[in-house]
Structure formats: structure tokens, C-alpha cells
Backbone as JSON, one array per atom type, in Angstrom:
{
  "sequence": "MAADSASKKADDISLFETLITDALERLTDKVATMIDPINAQLQEINNKLETIAEETRKAKEIAQFNTKAIAGLKQATSKQQEEISKHQDKIIQIETHLRENRLKLRGVAEDLCPPNNLSQILLDWFATLLQRETNSTKLIENAYRVGKQRQKEPRDVIVQLNNTTIREKILSLAKKRKTLNLQNSNILVFPDIPAEAVQRRRSLKETTATLRSMDQRSVLHELDSFQEGELIIGGDLNVIVNPALDRSYDSSKQNKKKKANSKPSPLADLLEQYNLIDVWRQLHRGERDYTH",
  "N": [[201.22, 174.54, 143.52], [200.69, 172.52, 141.67], [199.71, 170.55, 143.34], [197.28, 171.65, 144.2], [195.85, 171.67, 141.81], [195.53, 168.94, 141.22], [194.0, 168.19, 143.4], [191.69, 169.57, 142.88], [190.78, 168.34, 140.54], [190.19, 165.83, 141.52], [188.12, 166.45, 143.22], [186.24, 167.31, 141.33], [185.76, 164.96, 139.91], [184.68, 163.41, 141.91], [182.35, 164.83, 142.4], [181.09, 164.53, 139.95], [180.65, 161.8, 139.9], [178.9, 161.63, 141.98], [176.72, 163.05, 140.96], [176.07, 161.4, 138.8], [175.36, 159.07, 140.11], [173.16, 159.96, 141.6], [171.45, 160.59, 139.45], [171.09, 158.08, 138.28], [169.81, 156.73, 140.34], [167.43, 158.23, 140.5], [166.43, 157.63, 137.97], [166.17, 154.91, 138.15], [164.21, 154.75, 140.15], [162.14, 155.97, 138.74], [161.78, 154.22, 136.6], [161.06, 151.95, 138.01], [158.7, 152.83, 139.07], [157.21, 152.91, 136.71], [157.28, 150.25, 135.86], [156.04, 148.7, 137.83], [153.12, 149.03, 137.64], [152.84, 147.81, 135.16], [153.74, 145.23, 135.67], [151.77, 144.52, 137.45], [149.55, 144.57, 135.78], [150.32, 142.56, 134.01], [150.31, 140.39, 135.75], [147.61, 140.32, 136.37], [146.57, 139.7, 133.84], [147.73, 137.21, 133.49], [146.48, 135.83, 135.55], [143.85, 135.86, 134.57], [144.22, 134.36, 132.23], [144.86, 131.9, 133.36], [142.44, 131.37, 134.6], [140.76, 131.2, 132.36], [141.95, 129.0, 131.12], [141.37, 127.01, 132.98], [138.57, 127.03, 132.9], [138.26, 126.28, 130.26], [139.3, 123.69, 130.35], [137.43, 122.46, 132.02], [135.21, 122.79, 130.4], [135.92, 121.15, 128.23], [135.93, 118.69, 129.53], [133.22, 118.5, 130.18], [132.19, 118.52, 127.58], [133.27, 116.12, 126.58], [132.01, 114.33, 128.31], [129.34, 114.82, 127.59], [129.46, 114.01, 124.92], [129.95, 111.27, 125.2], [127.62, 110.64, 126.57], [125.68, 111.31, 124.65], [126.37, 109.47, 122.66], [125.78, 107.14, 124.04], [123.01, 107.51, 124.37], [122.21, 107.5, 121.68], [122.85, 104.88, 120.99], [121.17, 103.52, 122.75], [118.73, 104.48, 121.81], [118.79, 103.45, 119.22], [118.66, 100.71, 119.77], [116.15, 100.65, 120.97], [114.59, 101.44, 118.8], [115.03, 99.25, 117.14], [113.79, 97.28, 118.69], [111.19, 98.3, 118.69], [110.66, 98.13, 115.96], [110.76, 95.35, 115.65], [108.57, 94.63, 117.24], [106.56, 95.92, 115.8], [106.72, 94.49, 113.41], [105.93, 92.02, 114.39], [103.33, 92.62, 115.19], [102.19, 93.2, 112.7], [102.45, 90.69, 111.5], [100.77, 89.17, 113.16], [98.35, 90.5, 112.76], [98.07, 90.15, 110.02], [97.82, 87.39, 109.97], [95.4, 87.11, 111.34], [93.77, 88.13, 109.43], [93.78, 86.34, 107.38], [91.72, 84.89, 106.28], [90.15, 86.74, 105.1], [88.6, 88.91, 102.66], [88.73, 91.82, 100.56], [86.34, 93.74, 99.05], [85.71, 95.86, 96.34], [83.56, 98.23, 94.98], [81.03, 97.27, 95.38], [77.72, 98.01, 95.25], [76.03, 100.37, 97.3], [73.21, 100.71, 97.53], [72.16, 98.43, 96.34], [73.03, 96.42, 97.91], [72.09, 96.26, 100.88], [73.0, 96.74, 104.38], [71.74, 94.84, 106.14], [71.29, 92.7, 104.51], [73.6, 92.07, 103.27], [75.52, 89.99, 103.73], [74.11, 87.67, 102.91], [73.61, 88.19, 100.2], [76.22, 88.27, 99.19], [76.99, 85.69, 99.87], [75.36, 84.09, 98.2], [76.39, 85.0, 95.78], [79.14, 84.25, 95.84], [78.79, 81.5, 96.02], [77.7, 81.0, 93.52], [79.84, 81.81, 91.87], [81.77, 79.9, 92.6], [80.48, 77.67, 91.9], [78.92, 76.16, 93.7], [76.58, 74.67, 95.99], [74.44, 76.84, 97.69], [73.57, 76.36, 100.32], [75.08, 74.24, 101.08], [77.57, 74.53, 102.29], [78.55, 76.87, 104.67], [79.82, 79.65, 103.41], [80.52, 82.24, 104.15], [81.36, 83.96, 107.08], [81.02, 86.52, 108.09], [80.23, 89.86, 106.97], [80.92, 93.2, 106.2], [80.88, 96.79, 105.83], [83.54, 99.2, 105.37], [85.2, 102.29, 106.22], [84.45, 105.77, 105.4], [81.21, 107.08, 104.54], [80.63, 107.68, 101.15], [79.74, 109.82, 98.38], [79.91, 109.32, 95.58], [81.29, 106.88, 95.22], [80.95, 103.54, 96.37], [81.44, 102.24, 99.71], [84.19, 100.14, 100.72], [83.95, 96.59, 101.11], [84.42, 94.26, 103.66], [84.99, 90.87, 103.87], [84.59, 88.09, 105.85], [85.65, 84.95, 105.46], [84.9, 81.39, 105.46], [87.12, 79.67, 105.37], [90.61, 79.48, 104.42], [91.13, 78.27, 101.97], [88.86, 78.69, 100.38], [89.04, 81.45, 100.15], [91.44, 81.68, 98.65], [90.68, 80.47, 96.27], [88.71, 82.22, 95.32], [90.23, 84.56, 95.02], [92.02, 83.65, 93.05], [90.25, 83.23, 90.95], [89.33, 85.86, 90.57], [91.71, 87.05, 89.77], [92.16, 85.84, 87.31], [89.96, 86.73, 85.83], [90.14, 89.44, 86.09], [88.09, 91.45, 86.78], [85.07, 90.92, 88.65], [81.57, 90.3, 88.22], [78.77, 91.66, 89.8], [75.47, 92.01, 90.14], [75.34, 93.7, 87.86], [77.52, 95.32, 88.34], [80.98, 96.02, 88.3], [83.25, 94.31, 90.2], [86.07, 94.6, 92.21], [88.46, 92.47, 93.64], [90.39, 91.96, 96.48], [93.03, 90.75, 98.63], [92.67, 91.14, 102.15], [94.81, 93.16, 103.51], [96.93, 94.41, 106.11], [97.31, 97.97, 106.59], [99.89, 98.88, 107.22], [101.52, 96.85, 106.21], [100.95, 97.12, 103.5], [102.05, 99.65, 102.99], [104.77, 99.1, 103.43], [105.26, 97.33, 101.36], [104.9, 99.05, 99.21], [107.04, 100.79, 99.63], [109.1, 99.14, 98.98], [108.77, 98.78, 96.34], [110.26, 99.92, 94.21], [112.76, 98.7, 94.56], [112.0, 96.04, 94.22], [111.16, 96.09, 91.54], [113.6, 96.61, 90.3], [115.05, 94.29, 90.91], [113.48, 92.42, 89.61], [113.93, 93.16, 87.01], [116.44, 92.27, 86.53], [118.46, 89.83, 84.9], [118.06, 86.68, 85.79], [119.25, 84.35, 84.92], [121.66, 85.21, 83.84], [122.97, 85.95, 86.14], [123.24, 83.48, 87.41], [124.82, 82.29, 85.5], [127.3, 83.46, 85.91], [128.11, 82.07, 88.12], [128.89, 79.69, 87.13], [131.6, 79.56, 86.79], [132.72, 78.73, 89.13], [134.23, 75.9, 90.25], [134.33, 74.25, 92.42], [132.81, 73.38, 95.59], [129.57, 74.15, 97.13], [126.51, 75.16, 95.69], [124.14, 77.4, 96.7], [120.94, 78.65, 96.46], [118.76, 81.16, 97.37], [115.61, 82.76, 98.01], [112.62, 84.76, 97.53], [110.88, 83.3, 95.41], [108.37, 82.89, 94.32], [107.23, 80.91, 92.69], [106.17, 77.62, 91.65], [106.84, 74.06, 91.64], [105.51, 71.61, 91.57], [102.21, 71.54, 91.06], [100.25, 69.96, 92.31], [101.24, 69.4, 94.82], [102.26, 71.76, 95.84], [100.34, 73.69, 96.02], [97.26, 74.95, 97.46], [95.12, 73.91, 96.17], [94.74, 71.81, 93.32], [95.39, 73.21, 90.46], [95.88, 72.11, 88.02], [94.09, 70.13, 87.49], [91.9, 71.45, 86.62], [92.72, 72.36, 84.24], [93.28, 70.47, 82.22], [93.25, 70.32, 79.47], [95.01, 72.29, 78.7], [97.32, 71.39, 79.72], [98.97, 69.72, 78.22], [100.17, 71.43, 76.41], [101.43, 73.23, 78.0], [104.17, 75.15, 79.33], [107.2, 74.18, 81.06], [107.64, 74.78, 84.62], [109.34, 77.79, 85.54], [111.07, 77.57, 87.72], [111.44, 74.8, 87.91], [112.75, 74.44, 85.52], [115.16, 75.81, 85.98], [116.17, 74.28, 88.09], [116.71, 71.9, 86.77], [118.5, 72.73, 84.75], [120.76, 73.69, 86.1], [121.4, 71.62, 87.7], [120.28, 71.46, 90.29], [118.67, 71.0, 93.5], [115.52, 70.96, 95.2], [115.67, 71.65, 98.43], [113.88, 71.54, 100.61], [111.75, 70.01, 99.56], [113.15, 67.71, 99.07], [113.58, 66.78, 101.63], [111.02, 66.45, 102.52], [109.35, 64.56, 101.07], [106.52, 64.12, 99.06], [104.9, 65.46, 100.86], [102.28, 67.75, 101.5], [102.4, 71.09, 101.67], [102.28, 74.61, 102.14], [102.44, 78.2, 101.65], [99.87, 80.65, 102.12]],
  "CA": [[200.24, 174.75, 142.42], [200.38, 171.19, 141.13], [198.89, 169.84, 144.33], [195.94, 172.25, 144.16], [195.22, 171.24, 140.54], [195.16, 167.52, 141.38], [192.91, 168.12, 144.37], [190.49, 170.08, 142.21], [190.31, 167.29, 139.61], [189.59, 164.76, 142.33], [186.8, 166.92, 143.66], [185.32, 167.3, 140.17], [185.39, 163.55, 139.6], [183.78, 162.97, 142.98], [181.07, 165.48, 142.17], [180.49, 163.91, 138.76], [180.17, 160.48, 140.3], [177.71, 161.83, 142.82], [175.62, 163.42, 140.06], [175.71, 160.2, 138.02], [174.68, 158.15, 141.03], [171.83, 160.52, 141.86], [170.65, 160.47, 138.22], [170.74, 156.67, 138.11], [168.81, 156.39, 141.36], [166.14, 158.8, 140.09], [165.97, 156.87, 136.8], [165.73, 153.59, 138.65], [162.92, 154.95, 140.81], [161.14, 156.27, 137.73], [161.51, 152.97, 135.85], [160.34, 151.07, 138.93], [157.34, 153.36, 139.13], [156.54, 152.54, 135.46], [157.23, 148.78, 135.71], [155.12, 148.1, 138.8], [151.76, 148.85, 137.07], [152.9, 146.82, 134.07], [153.8, 143.92, 136.31], [150.44, 144.25, 138.02], [148.67, 144.23, 134.66], [150.72, 141.24, 133.53], [149.84, 139.42, 136.71], [146.16, 140.22, 136.19], [146.35, 138.95, 132.59], [148.12, 135.83, 133.75], [145.4, 135.24, 136.34], [142.72, 135.65, 133.67], [144.56, 133.24, 131.36], [144.73, 130.68, 134.14], [141.0, 131.13, 134.78], [140.25, 130.74, 131.06], [142.46, 127.64, 130.91], [140.6, 126.11, 133.86], [137.21, 126.93, 132.35], [138.37, 125.49, 129.03], [139.49, 122.29, 130.74], [136.13, 121.99, 132.49], [134.32, 122.71, 129.23], [136.32, 119.95, 127.5], [135.45, 117.53, 130.28], [131.77, 118.45, 129.99], [131.94, 118.13, 126.19], [133.55, 114.7, 126.47], [130.92, 113.62, 129.0], [128.15, 114.93, 126.75], [129.67, 113.18, 123.74], [129.72, 109.88, 125.6], [126.19, 110.5, 126.89], [124.94, 111.3, 123.39], [126.64, 108.18, 122.02], [124.98, 106.15, 124.77], [121.6, 107.71, 124.04], [122.01, 107.05, 120.31], [122.87, 103.43, 121.02], [119.93, 103.08, 123.4], [117.64, 104.79, 120.88], [118.87, 102.48, 118.12], [118.14, 99.44, 120.28], [114.7, 100.81, 121.14], [113.99, 101.42, 117.47], [115.05, 97.86, 116.69], [112.74, 96.56, 119.41], [109.91, 98.78, 118.17], [110.5, 97.55, 114.63], [110.42, 93.93, 115.83], [107.19, 94.56, 117.73], [105.69, 96.28, 114.68], [106.69, 93.33, 112.5], [105.12, 90.98, 115.03], [101.93, 93.05, 115.12], [101.76, 93.02, 111.31], [102.3, 89.26, 111.27], [99.57, 88.72, 113.85], [97.17, 91.07, 112.09], [97.95, 89.46, 108.72], [97.31, 86.05, 110.26], [93.99, 87.24, 111.68], [93.03, 88.51, 108.22], [94.11, 85.42, 106.3], [90.48, 84.4, 105.67], [89.35, 87.9, 104.71], [88.71, 89.54, 101.34], [88.23, 93.19, 100.46], [85.61, 93.93, 97.79], [85.54, 97.27, 95.98], [82.59, 98.44, 93.9], [79.72, 96.7, 95.73], [76.81, 99.15, 95.37], [75.41, 100.53, 98.62], [71.76, 100.56, 97.48], [71.79, 97.07, 95.94], [73.44, 95.51, 98.97], [71.91, 96.91, 102.19], [73.76, 96.07, 105.44], [71.05, 93.7, 106.74], [71.21, 91.6, 103.55], [74.88, 92.03, 102.58], [76.15, 88.66, 103.83], [73.37, 86.7, 102.11], [73.84, 88.49, 98.78], [77.58, 87.83, 98.86], [77.01, 84.23, 99.98], [74.8, 83.58, 96.96], [77.3, 85.35, 94.68], [80.31, 83.39, 95.93], [78.37, 80.14, 95.69], [77.57, 80.95, 92.06], [81.18, 81.87, 91.29], [82.48, 78.66, 92.87], [79.62, 76.58, 91.44], [78.59, 75.35, 94.86], [75.25, 74.87, 96.55], [74.48, 77.9, 98.69], [73.35, 75.87, 101.67], [75.91, 73.07, 101.38], [78.6, 74.95, 103.25], [78.48, 78.31, 104.95], [81.06, 80.22, 102.89], [80.82, 83.53, 104.77], [81.06, 84.12, 108.5], [80.57, 87.88, 108.34], [80.53, 90.84, 105.92], [80.59, 94.54, 106.66], [81.53, 97.86, 105.08], [84.53, 99.97, 106.12], [85.45, 103.62, 105.67], [83.4, 106.77, 105.5], [80.22, 107.1, 103.47], [80.98, 108.56, 100.04], [78.6, 110.07, 97.5], [80.06, 108.74, 94.24], [81.79, 105.51, 95.25], [80.52, 102.78, 97.56], [82.5, 101.85, 100.64], [84.7, 98.79, 100.55], [83.32, 95.55, 101.92], [85.31, 93.24, 104.21], [84.28, 89.6, 103.97], [85.26, 87.05, 106.63], [85.26, 83.68, 104.87], [84.93, 80.22, 106.34], [88.48, 79.13, 105.42], [91.59, 80.09, 103.51], [91.03, 77.65, 100.65], [87.82, 79.42, 99.64], [89.63, 82.77, 99.85], [92.41, 81.57, 97.56], [89.95, 80.17, 95.03], [88.06, 83.46, 94.85], [91.31, 85.44, 94.54], [92.5, 83.11, 91.78], [89.22, 83.5, 89.95], [89.35, 87.3, 90.3], [92.95, 87.35, 89.04], [91.99, 85.41, 85.93], [88.93, 87.54, 85.15], [90.42, 90.86, 86.35], [86.98, 91.96, 87.6], [83.91, 90.04, 88.75], [80.33, 91.07, 88.06], [77.72, 91.45, 90.77], [74.33, 92.9, 89.91], [75.75, 94.64, 86.81], [78.62, 96.16, 88.82], [82.29, 95.38, 88.28], [83.78, 94.2, 91.56], [87.48, 94.28, 92.36], [88.66, 91.62, 94.81], [91.76, 92.03, 97.0], [93.24, 90.22, 99.98], [92.62, 92.19, 103.18], [96.16, 93.25, 104.06], [97.08, 95.59, 106.98], [97.83, 99.17, 105.92], [101.35, 98.95, 107.41], [102.13, 95.91, 105.26], [100.83, 97.71, 102.16], [103.04, 100.73, 102.9], [106.1, 98.5, 103.29], [105.36, 96.8, 100.0], [105.07, 100.19, 98.3], [108.39, 101.31, 99.81], [110.02, 98.2, 98.34], [108.35, 98.6, 94.96], [111.36, 100.24, 93.31], [113.76, 97.64, 94.69], [111.45, 94.84, 93.6], [111.2, 96.26, 90.09], [115.0, 96.47, 89.88], [115.42, 92.88, 90.99], [112.78, 91.7, 88.55], [114.52, 93.51, 85.71], [117.71, 91.58, 86.39], [118.4, 88.54, 84.26], [118.5, 85.7, 86.77], [120.12, 83.36, 84.3], [123.01, 85.77, 83.7], [123.59, 85.87, 87.46], [123.65, 82.09, 87.61], [125.89, 81.99, 84.56], [128.55, 83.87, 86.54], [128.48, 81.07, 89.1], [129.43, 78.5, 86.45], [133.06, 79.57, 86.85], [133.14, 78.06, 90.35], [134.31, 74.48, 89.98], [134.26, 73.51, 93.66], [131.91, 73.93, 96.6], [128.13, 73.93, 96.98], [125.75, 76.33, 95.24], [122.87, 77.54, 97.41], [120.17, 79.79, 95.96], [117.61, 81.44, 98.22], [114.88, 83.97, 97.64], [111.16, 84.65, 97.41], [110.8, 83.09, 93.97], [106.96, 82.97, 93.93], [106.9, 79.92, 91.66], [106.02, 76.27, 92.18], [107.32, 72.99, 90.77], [104.45, 70.6, 91.46], [100.95, 72.16, 91.5], [99.48, 69.06, 93.15], [101.79, 69.39, 96.17], [102.7, 73.08, 96.28], [99.21, 74.61, 96.08], [96.15, 74.51, 98.31], [94.27, 73.11, 95.29], [95.48, 71.45, 92.11], [94.8, 73.89, 89.3], [96.11, 71.33, 86.81], [92.89, 69.34, 87.24], [90.96, 72.32, 85.91], [93.32, 72.8, 82.98], [93.87, 69.29, 81.59], [93.42, 70.56, 78.05], [96.17, 73.16, 78.5], [98.49, 70.79, 80.36], [99.87, 69.15, 77.22], [100.89, 72.5, 75.73], [101.99, 74.16, 78.97], [105.62, 75.17, 79.48], [107.62, 73.79, 82.41], [107.81, 75.86, 85.58], [110.69, 78.4, 85.48], [111.91, 77.03, 88.79], [111.8, 73.44, 87.52], [113.73, 74.58, 84.44], [116.43, 76.18, 86.6], [116.66, 73.12, 88.83], [117.28, 70.93, 85.82], [119.62, 73.29, 84.0], [121.95, 73.87, 86.95], [121.56, 70.42, 88.51], [119.96, 71.86, 91.66], [117.57, 70.27, 94.12], [114.7, 71.67, 96.18], [116.07, 71.01, 99.68], [112.69, 71.25, 101.44], [111.03, 68.89, 98.96], [113.99, 66.52, 99.23], [113.41, 66.31, 103.01], [109.6, 66.22, 102.79], [108.81, 63.98, 99.82], [105.1, 63.81, 99.05], [104.13, 66.23, 101.83], [101.62, 68.94, 100.96], [102.51, 72.23, 102.58], [102.42, 75.79, 101.32], [101.97, 79.46, 102.22], [98.59, 81.03, 101.47]],
  "C": [[199.81, 173.4, 141.88], [199.48, 170.44, 142.08], [197.46, 170.39, 144.32], [195.18, 171.77, 142.92], [194.75, 169.79, 140.66], [193.99, 167.37, 142.33], [191.59, 168.56, 143.75], [189.91, 169.03, 141.28], [189.62, 166.16, 140.37], [188.21, 165.17, 142.82], [185.78, 166.89, 142.52], [184.84, 165.88, 139.85], [184.4, 163.04, 140.64], [182.39, 163.55, 142.8], [180.33, 164.85, 141.0], [179.9, 162.55, 139.11], [178.89, 160.6, 141.13], [176.49, 162.16, 141.96], [175.11, 162.2, 139.28], [174.9, 159.25, 138.9], [173.28, 158.63, 141.32], [170.91, 160.34, 140.65], [170.19, 159.02, 138.02], [169.67, 156.24, 139.12], [167.43, 156.93, 140.99], [165.55, 158.03, 138.9], [165.44, 155.5, 137.22], [164.37, 153.69, 139.32], [161.8, 155.18, 139.8], [160.75, 155.01, 136.95], [160.7, 152.01, 136.72], [158.88, 151.5, 139.04], [156.54, 152.96, 137.89], [156.35, 151.03, 135.36], [156.19, 148.16, 136.64], [153.69, 147.96, 138.26], [151.73, 147.81, 135.95], [152.93, 145.42, 134.63], [152.44, 143.53, 136.9], [149.46, 143.84, 136.92], [149.0, 142.84, 134.11], [150.24, 140.13, 134.47], [148.34, 139.21, 136.59], [145.82, 139.42, 134.93], [146.66, 137.48, 132.78], [147.04, 135.11, 134.56], [144.17, 134.92, 135.48], [142.97, 134.46, 132.74], [144.43, 131.91, 132.09], [143.26, 130.33, 134.37], [140.38, 130.58, 133.5], [140.69, 129.3, 130.8], [141.68, 126.63, 131.74], [139.18, 125.93, 133.34], [137.21, 126.11, 131.07], [138.5, 124.01, 129.34], [138.16, 121.69, 131.19], [135.15, 121.82, 131.33], [134.63, 121.47, 128.39], [135.82, 118.7, 128.19], [133.94, 117.37, 130.1], [131.42, 117.99, 128.58], [132.18, 116.64, 125.99], [132.45, 113.87, 127.14], [129.65, 113.63, 128.16], [128.26, 114.06, 125.51], [129.41, 111.72, 124.06], [128.24, 109.65, 125.91], [125.35, 110.44, 125.62], [125.13, 109.98, 122.66], [125.83, 107.08, 122.7], [123.5, 106.26, 124.45], [121.29, 107.23, 122.63], [121.94, 105.53, 120.25], [121.58, 102.88, 121.63], [118.73, 103.32, 122.48], [117.59, 103.8, 119.73], [118.3, 101.13, 118.55], [116.62, 99.5, 120.45], [113.98, 100.78, 119.8], [113.95, 100.01, 116.89], [113.94, 97.06, 117.36], [111.36, 96.98, 118.91], [109.62, 98.18, 116.81], [110.11, 96.07, 114.71], [108.98, 93.77, 116.29], [106.2, 94.91, 116.62], [105.57, 95.14, 113.69], [105.8, 92.23, 113.07], [103.64, 91.32, 114.95], [101.38, 92.85, 113.71], [101.53, 91.55, 111.01], [101.02, 88.73, 111.92], [98.32, 89.22, 113.14], [96.96, 90.41, 110.73], [97.38, 88.07, 108.91], [95.82, 86.1, 110.58], [93.14, 87.54, 110.45], [93.18, 87.49, 107.1], [92.87, 84.82, 105.64], [89.59, 85.54, 105.16], [89.62, 88.32, 103.27], [88.2, 90.97, 101.43], [87.59, 93.33, 99.07], [85.41, 95.43, 97.55], [84.58, 97.38, 94.81], [81.22, 97.86, 94.18], [78.76, 97.84, 96.05], [76.13, 99.17, 96.73], [73.91, 100.24, 98.58], [71.32, 99.14, 97.13], [72.13, 96.04, 97.01], [73.29, 96.18, 100.32], [72.61, 96.1, 103.28], [73.09, 94.81, 105.99], [70.98, 92.5, 105.8], [72.53, 91.38, 102.83], [75.49, 90.63, 102.58], [75.44, 87.65, 102.94], [73.59, 86.92, 100.62], [75.22, 88.0, 98.36], [77.71, 86.31, 98.94], [76.49, 83.59, 98.71], [75.75, 83.82, 95.79], [78.52, 84.44, 94.68], [79.96, 81.95, 95.57], [78.23, 79.96, 94.19], [78.94, 80.94, 91.39], [81.92, 80.54, 91.44], [81.68, 77.43, 92.46], [79.33, 75.59, 92.58], [77.16, 75.63, 95.29], [75.33, 75.88, 97.7], [74.41, 77.35, 100.11], [74.24, 74.68, 102.04], [76.98, 73.39, 102.41], [78.48, 76.44, 103.45], [79.8, 78.95, 104.54], [81.49, 81.45, 103.68], [80.44, 83.51, 106.25], [80.51, 85.51, 108.81], [80.96, 88.77, 107.17], [80.08, 92.21, 106.4], [81.37, 95.57, 105.83], [82.49, 98.63, 105.99], [84.74, 101.32, 105.43], [84.26, 104.53, 105.82], [82.46, 106.69, 104.3], [80.62, 108.11, 102.42], [79.81, 108.67, 99.08], [78.72, 109.29, 96.18], [80.46, 107.27, 94.27], [81.31, 104.8, 96.52], [81.71, 102.44, 98.44], [82.95, 100.43, 100.35], [83.98, 97.84, 101.49], [84.39, 94.55, 102.36], [84.49, 91.97, 104.42], [85.14, 88.61, 104.75], [84.75, 85.7, 106.13], [85.44, 82.54, 105.86], [86.34, 79.64, 106.46], [89.34, 79.75, 104.34], [91.48, 79.53, 102.1], [90.01, 78.37, 99.79], [88.35, 80.8, 99.23], [90.57, 82.69, 98.67], [91.72, 81.27, 96.24], [89.3, 81.42, 94.45], [89.11, 84.43, 94.32], [91.85, 84.97, 93.2], [91.52, 83.39, 90.66], [89.2, 84.98, 89.57], [90.58, 87.69, 89.5], [92.82, 86.97, 87.58], [91.04, 86.32, 85.16], [89.16, 89.04, 85.28], [89.34, 91.5, 87.23], [85.87, 90.92, 87.59], [82.64, 90.88, 88.75], [79.32, 90.66, 89.12], [76.63, 92.48, 90.54], [74.71, 94.07, 88.99], [76.81, 95.64, 87.28], [79.92, 95.36, 88.77], [82.91, 95.45, 89.68], [85.25, 93.83, 91.52], [87.67, 93.53, 93.68], [90.13, 91.67, 95.22], [91.85, 91.22, 98.29], [93.22, 91.37, 100.98], [93.95, 92.22, 103.91], [96.25, 94.49, 104.96], [97.73, 96.75, 106.24], [99.35, 99.27, 106.05], [102.07, 98.03, 106.44], [102.07, 96.46, 103.84], [101.87, 98.81, 101.97], [104.45, 100.18, 102.73], [106.29, 97.93, 101.89], [105.58, 97.93, 98.99], [106.48, 100.75, 98.4], [109.42, 100.42, 99.13], [109.72, 98.02, 96.85], [109.49, 98.84, 93.98], [112.43, 99.16, 93.34], [113.28, 96.37, 94.02], [111.5, 94.91, 92.09], [112.62, 96.09, 89.56], [115.42, 95.01, 89.86], [114.74, 92.07, 89.89], [113.36, 91.97, 87.17], [115.85, 92.81, 85.47], [117.5, 90.23, 85.72], [118.95, 87.5, 85.22], [119.47, 84.7, 86.16], [121.54, 83.89, 84.13], [123.74, 85.75, 85.03], [124.08, 84.46, 87.73], [124.79, 81.7, 86.69], [127.26, 82.37, 85.14], [129.03, 82.83, 87.54], [129.05, 79.81, 88.46], [130.94, 78.41, 86.55], [133.59, 78.89, 88.11], [133.08, 76.55, 90.14], [134.17, 73.64, 91.25], [133.27, 74.17, 94.62], [130.46, 73.63, 96.29], [127.44, 75.25, 96.62], [124.4, 76.34, 95.94], [122.18, 78.8, 96.92], [118.95, 79.96, 96.86], [116.9, 82.7, 97.77], [113.39, 83.7, 97.62], [110.84, 84.53, 95.93], [109.36, 83.15, 93.45], [106.61, 82.07, 92.75], [106.82, 78.56, 92.33], [106.56, 75.27, 91.16], [106.2, 72.0, 90.51], [103.14, 71.19, 91.96], [100.16, 71.29, 92.46], [99.95, 69.09, 94.6], [102.03, 70.79, 96.72], [101.58, 74.11, 96.31], [98.13, 74.05, 96.98], [95.11, 73.75, 97.5], [95.02, 72.91, 94.0], [94.81, 72.07, 90.91], [94.96, 73.08, 88.03], [94.89, 70.47, 86.47], [91.87, 70.13, 86.45], [91.48, 72.72, 84.53], [93.98, 71.61, 82.27], [94.12, 69.5, 80.1], [94.67, 71.37, 77.77], [97.45, 72.49, 78.97], [99.49, 70.28, 79.33], [100.72, 70.21, 76.56], [101.57, 73.47, 76.69], [103.5, 74.04, 79.05], [106.0, 74.75, 80.89], [107.78, 75.01, 83.31], [109.21, 76.45, 85.46], [111.63, 77.85, 86.54], [112.36, 75.61, 88.45], [112.86, 73.46, 86.43], [115.11, 74.91, 85.0], [117.03, 75.01, 87.38], [117.34, 72.12, 87.92], [118.53, 71.46, 85.15], [120.9, 73.37, 84.84], [122.14, 72.72, 87.94], [121.36, 70.73, 90.0], [118.83, 70.98, 92.19], [116.83, 71.21, 95.06], [114.93, 70.99, 97.52], [114.85, 70.63, 100.51], [111.94, 70.05, 100.88], [111.82, 67.59, 99.1], [113.8, 65.91, 100.62], [111.96, 65.97, 103.34], [108.91, 65.7, 101.53], [107.33, 63.65, 100.0], [104.26, 64.62, 100.03], [103.53, 67.47, 101.18], [101.67, 70.04, 102.0], [102.81, 73.46, 101.76], [102.02, 77.02, 102.13], [100.75, 79.9, 101.46], [98.75, 82.4, 100.84]]
}
């Protein structure tokens, strides 16, 4: 009886193990069936990620190339703009030089000064203003109107003068009188300046006003604290020290009565106050040279 009982238990255990093994195999097969699609999906995702990574790398390379290309184009453009600006400056200088003997007159009546007689009328007028004989020297080379015909206002007149000295004398006279009269008309006189130069002057108007509002003496006063070294002052001062040498004509000869009561030149005052010297005049004593 005991032997039969032990044999039965062994058979039961063997059967149980068989059932467990079968169940595990079925479970393994089922899990494998579920995992395979997941692994396939994971592999597909991994492939896509690798593709995206490669495309991203290429995109970064293209972006870096484009960045360098854009930087190069900006640099080239900047250089071209500098060259264009230099050429424009040169053109303005040349055009200004070509116009250095020209004047622009505003307010010259169209009916009183017909085109065929314009030069002669202006020649007589300038001769009268300068107190010169009309036929002694040909003051005007040419005169013509510019701009479109207007109903209310006459067109401007461009006058090509014989030389720069005459131009400066007329401009000086117009500046003193504000307006000049020709055949009962008030005439405004301007230097004939290229439009580009006028625009640049207008763009610098605010800066110029700011600089003019500054107290130059207070700026120089700050330099008094420097006890060593050399003081160099540069700028477009638009003043003269000696009218006889620094102007195309000596206005002091025309103002001998005012000379005794006239104040010293601001530049001469600064030179004396701060113990400065005019370097150009120091190197060119007695030489007459000036800008027009």
C-alpha cells in the first residue's frame, strides 16, 4: 500500500510539471508573438530617428555654410558700399570743383530777362554791383535758367562767372545785403552746390547745431589739467587770423574805419590765450593760400 501511494504522488508531480512546462511554453509563445511587432515598431522608430538625425546634421551643415556665405556677402556688400561712397564723394568733389565759378540766382523775372538777353543784363548788373566798367573785363561766360517753367515764380538762373574771385565778391556782397535788387526785384544769390552735397549738409544740420551750441572754451579749459605733452586742435573752424593772407581779397581795405574798433578774430584770441600756433602758417609764412 505504501509503495502504491508513493508511486501515485510521483506521477502527480510529473503531471504537474508537464502542465507547468506546457503553460510556460504557451505563455512564452504568446509573449513572443506580442513582442515581435513591438520590436519591429521600435526598429522602425529607431530607423526614423536615425534618418531625422542625419537630416538634422545635413541641415546644420547647410545652415553653417549659409551663415558663412551670408557673412561673406555682408562683408562684400559693405566693401562695395564703401567703394560706392568713395566714388560718390569723388563725384561730388569733381562736380563741386566744376561749379566753383558758378552762382545760382533766385527771383530773376522771366519777362524782364529774356533768354537771348539774360547774360548781358546780368553782366551790366554785376558790373554795377562791383563798380566796374562793363567792357573792362568779361565777368560772365554764360547764364541760363534751370528747372521747369512755373506760373508764379521765375526759374532759377545759373551764372558761369569768369573766375572764383568775382564769385566770392558777389557772394560776400549778397551776404551783407541779404538780398540784391535787379529791376525792382529782390534777388537771392547762392553758390551753385550739387544736390547731393546739399542733402549731406542737411543731414548734418542737427549735429552741426549741437557742436555749435557747445562752449569751445569750456572744452579747452578741461585740457588745462594736462601738464605734459602737446595740445593739437583740429576742426573746420571757418575763421581767419589775417584777412590779407587768408582771404582771396583783403576786406580790411574796405573797412578801414571799422578796423580800429573791430574785435580780434576768435581764432587769434584762442591762439593767444592757450599759447597755440597755426602750424600751416608757421610752415608757410607770408604765403597766400585759401579755400574758396
